[in-house]
């Protein structure tokens, strides 16, 4: 019995060392993601932001809504994956949900959006590789710079300029929590064409932040009441 546990432990250690060597030397996934992100930003004319230039309220809103275990998860969220497997695989053989921000970054740089189980497994594998080779701050920064916010805007800076006519640091917390909810369904929540839906999505974001302990209920209400000044055409 004891020898069995030792063999299992040694096997896990070998697997961990093997994947570490693989992602550092044979398939440097972090370098590939950086290169693909830089290419996407050039093609989409993105004004890139550093981590410190991304407002804290936006970071908290995205994490509370998209990936609450972002700072501690190993690139994937086993709980979210297990939940999506139960819900989706029985239905059509494809795992639809459960993507962390790291997995979404992989999608937006290396893989695309094809709905296949193979892509989903590759997405998770690459996300684990990023966990070993890229800081969480860099993961979030690249995500915020390449994700699509709708209305032709890629990246947070471009989104704020598109919808509000100003950079992120000049936006109020209401505007930033509204834009944080857009990547989930950019066309449906486009505030320039579907303002009521965008506001309802913002309300979901604020509720998530309260539920995650990022805001009190009174703070969320105060943010909700802040004016949303959309850019005039």
Coordinates of C-alpha atoms in Angstrom, one line a residue:
X1 CA 0.0 0.0 0.0
X2 CA 2.7 2.4 1.0
X3 CA 4.8 1.6 -2.1
X4 CA 1.7 2.3 -4.2
X5 CA 1.4 5.8 -2.8
X6 CA 5.1 6.4 -3.3
X7 CA 4.8 5.3 -7.0
X8 CA 1.8 7.5 -7.5
X9 CA 3.6 10.5 -5.9
X10 CA 6.7 9.9 -8.0
X11 CA 4.5 9.7 -11.1
X12 CA 2.8 13.0 -10.3
X13 CA 6.2 14.6 -9.7
X14 CA 7.5 13.3 -13.0
X15 CA 4.4 14.6 -14.8
X16 CA 4.8 18.0 -13.2
X17 CA 8.5 18.2 -14.0
X18 CA 7.8 17.0 -17.5
X19 CA 5.1 19.7 -18.3
X20 CA 7.3 22.3 -16.7
X21 CA 10.2 21.4 -19.1
X22 CA 7.7 21.2 -22.0
X23 CA 6.3 24.7 -21.5
X24 CA 9.6 26.3 -20.8
X25 CA 11.6 24.8 -23.6
X26 CA 9.8 22.6 -26.1
X27 CA 6.6 24.7 -26.4
X28 CA 7.2 28.1 -24.7
X29 CA 3.5 29.0 -24.5
X30 CA 4.1 32.3 -22.7
X31 CA 6.2 33.6 -25.6
X32 CA 3.7 32.4 -28.1
X33 CA 0.9 34.2 -26.3
X34 CA 2.9 37.4 -26.0
X35 CA 3.7 37.3 -29.7
X36 CA 0.1 36.6 -30.7
X37 CA -1.2 39.3 -28.4
X38 CA 1.2 41.8 -29.8
X39 CA 0.1 40.9 -33.4
X40 CA -3.6 41.2 -32.5
X41 CA -3.0 44.6 -30.9
X42 CA -1.3 45.8 -34.0
X43 CA -3.9 44.5 -36.3
X44 CA -6.8 45.9 -34.2
X45 CA -5.0 49.2 -33.6
X46 CA -5.2 48.7 -29.8
X47 CA -3.8 51.3 -27.4
X48 CA -2.1 48.9 -24.9
X49 CA -2.3 49.5 -21.2
X50 CA 0.1 48.4 -18.5
X51 CA -1.3 46.6 -15.4
X52 CA -1.1 49.8 -13.3
X53 CA -3.0 51.8 -15.9
X54 CA -6.0 49.4 -15.7
X55 CA -8.4 50.9 -13.0
X56 CA -8.7 48.7 -9.9
X57 CA -12.5 48.8 -10.1
X58 CA -12.4 47.3 -13.6
X59 CA -10.0 44.5 -12.5
X60 CA -12.2 43.7 -9.5
X61 CA -15.4 43.7 -11.7
X62 CA -14.0 41.4 -14.3
X63 CA -12.6 38.9 -11.8
X64 CA -15.8 38.9 -9.7
X65 CA -17.8 38.2 -12.8
X66 CA -15.5 36.0 -15.0
X67 CA -13.1 34.2 -12.7
X68 CA -13.4 34.6 -8.9
X69 CA -10.5 32.2 -8.2
X70 CA -8.2 33.9 -10.7
X71 CA -5.5 34.8 -8.2
X72 CA -5.3 31.3 -6.9
X73 CA -6.3 29.0 -9.7
X74 CA -3.7 27.0 -11.7
X75 CA -4.8 28.5 -15.0
X76 CA -8.0 26.4 -15.0
X77 CA -10.8 26.2 -12.6
X78 CA -11.5 22.5 -11.8
X79 CA -14.7 23.4 -10.0
X80 CA -16.0 25.3 -13.0
X81 CA -14.9 22.6 -15.4
X82 CA -16.6 19.9 -13.4
X83 CA -19.8 21.9 -13.3
X84 CA -19.8 22.5 -17.1
X85 CA -19.0 18.9 -17.8
X86 CA -22.1 17.8 -15.9
X87 CA -24.3 20.4 -17.6
X88 CA -22.9 20.3 -21.2
X89 CA -21.3 17.0 -22.0
X90 CA -24.5 15.0 -21.4
X91 CA -26.2 17.4 -23.8
X92 CA -24.0 17.6 -26.8
X93 CA -20.5 16.3 -26.0
X94 CA -19.0 19.8 -25.8
X95 CA -17.8 21.5 -22.6
X96 CA -19.2 25.0 -23.0
X97 CA -18.4 26.8 -19.8
X98 CA -15.9 26.8 -17.0
X99 CA -13.3 29.1 -18.8
X100 CA -10.9 31.1 -16.6
X101 CA -9.5 34.4 -17.7
X102 CA -6.3 32.5 -18.5
X103 CA -8.2 30.2 -20.8
X104 CA -10.0 33.1 -22.4
X105 CA -6.6 34.7 -23.0
X106 CA -5.5 31.5 -24.8
X107 CA -8.7 31.6 -26.9
X108 CA -8.1 35.2 -27.9
X109 CA -4.5 34.6 -28.9
X110 CA -3.7 31.0 -29.9
X111 CA -6.9 29.1 -30.5
X112 CA -10.0 31.0 -31.6
X113 CA -13.6 30.0 -30.8
X114 CA -14.2 26.7 -32.5
X115 CA -16.6 24.6 -30.5
X116 CA -14.8 21.3 -30.3
X117 CA -13.8 19.2 -27.3
X118 CA -10.2 19.0 -28.6
X119 CA -9.9 22.8 -28.6
X120 CA -11.3 22.9 -25.1
X121 CA -8.8 20.4 -23.8
X122 CA -6.0 22.2 -25.6
X123 CA -7.2 25.5 -24.1
X124 CA -7.0 24.0 -20.6
X125 CA -3.5 22.5 -21.3
X126 CA -2.1 25.8 -22.5
X127 CA -3.7 27.7 -19.6
X128 CA -1.9 25.3 -17.2
X129 CA 1.3 26.1 -19.0
X130 CA 0.8 29.8 -18.6
X131 CA 0.3 29.4 -14.9
X132 CA 3.9 28.1 -14.7
X133 CA 5.4 30.7 -17.1
X134 CA 3.5 34.0 -16.8
X135 CA 2.5 36.1 -13.9
X136 CA -1.2 36.6 -13.0
X137 CA -0.7 40.4 -13.5
X138 CA 0.6 39.8 -17.1
X139 CA -2.2 37.4 -17.8
X140 CA -4.8 40.0 -16.8
X141 CA -3.1 42.8 -18.6
X142 CA -2.9 40.9 -21.9
X143 CA -6.5 39.8 -21.5
X144 CA -7.7 43.4 -21.0
X145 CA -5.7 44.5 -24.1
X146 CA -6.9 41.9 -26.5
X147 CA -10.5 41.0 -25.5
X148 CA -13.3 42.3 -27.7
X149 CA -15.7 44.8 -26.2
X150 CA -18.0 45.2 -29.2
X151 CA -18.6 48.0 -31.7
X152 CA -15.2 47.3 -33.3
X153 CA -13.3 48.0 -30.0
X154 CA -10.6 45.6 -28.9
X155 CA -8.9 46.2 -25.5
X156 CA -10.1 48.3 -22.6
X157 CA -8.6 51.6 -23.7
X158 CA -10.2 51.4 -27.2
X159 CA -13.5 50.4 -25.6
X160 CA -13.6 53.4 -23.3
X161 CA -12.7 55.7 -26.1
X162 CA -15.4 54.1 -28.3
X163 CA -18.2 54.2 -25.8
X164 CA -17.3 57.2 -23.6
X165 CA -14.9 59.3 -25.6
X166 CA -12.2 59.2 -22.9
X167 CA -9.4 56.9 -21.6
X168 CA -10.1 54.5 -18.8
X169 CA -8.6 56.6 -16.0
X170 CA -11.1 59.4 -16.8
X171 CA -14.1 57.1 -16.6
X172 CA -16.1 56.9 -13.5
X173 CA -16.8 53.6 -11.7
X174 CA -20.2 53.3 -13.2
X175 CA -18.8 53.5 -16.7
X176 CA -16.0 51.0 -15.9
X177 CA -18.3 48.4 -14.4
X178 CA -20.6 48.8 -17.4
X179 CA -17.8 48.1 -19.8
X180 CA -16.5 45.2 -17.7
X181 CA -19.7 43.3 -18.5
X182 CA -19.5 43.7 -22.3
X183 CA -17.1 40.9 -23.3
X184 CA -19.6 38.2 -22.3
X185 CA -21.8 39.2 -25.3
X186 CA -20.4 42.3 -27.0
X187 CA -23.1 42.7 -29.6
X188 CA -26.0 42.1 -27.3
X189 CA -24.7 44.5 -24.6
X190 CA -23.4 47.2 -26.9
X191 CA -24.5 50.3 -24.9
X192 CA -24.7 52.5 -28.1
X193 CA -27.4 50.2 -29.6
X194 CA -28.8 48.3 -26.6
X195 CA -28.4 50.6 -23.6
X196 CA -31.0 48.9 -21.4
X197 CA -29.4 45.5 -21.9
X198 CA -25.9 47.0 -21.2
X199 CA -27.3 48.5 -17.9
X200 CA -28.9 45.2 -16.9
X201 CA -25.5 43.5 -17.5
X202 CA -23.8 46.2 -15.4
X203 CA -26.3 45.4 -12.6
X204 CA -25.2 41.7 -12.8
X205 CA -21.6 42.8 -12.6
X206 CA -22.3 44.9 -9.5
X207 CA -24.2 42.0 -7.9
X208 CA -21.3 39.7 -8.5
X209 CA -18.9 42.2 -6.9
X210 CA -21.1 42.4 -3.8
X211 CA -21.4 38.6 -3.7
X212 CA -17.6 38.3 -4.0
X213 CA -17.0 40.8 -1.2
X214 CA -15.5 43.5 -3.5
X215 CA -18.2 46.0 -2.7
X216 CA -20.9 46.6 0.0
X217 CA -24.5 46.8 -1.2
X218 CA -24.4 50.6 -0.5
X219 CA -21.2 51.0 -2.6
X220 CA -22.8 49.1 -5.4
X221 CA -25.9 51.3 -5.3
X222 CA -23.7 54.4 -5.4
X223 CA -21.9 53.2 -8.5
X224 CA -25.2 52.2 -10.2
X225 CA -26.4 55.8 -9.7
X226 CA -23.3 57.3 -11.3
X227 CA -24.0 59.0 -14.7
X228 CA -23.1 57.0 -17.8
X229 CA -22.0 59.6 -20.4
X230 CA -22.0 57.8 -23.8
X231 CA -19.9 59.3 -26.6
X232 CA -22.0 61.4 -29.0
X233 CA -21.6 60.5 -32.6

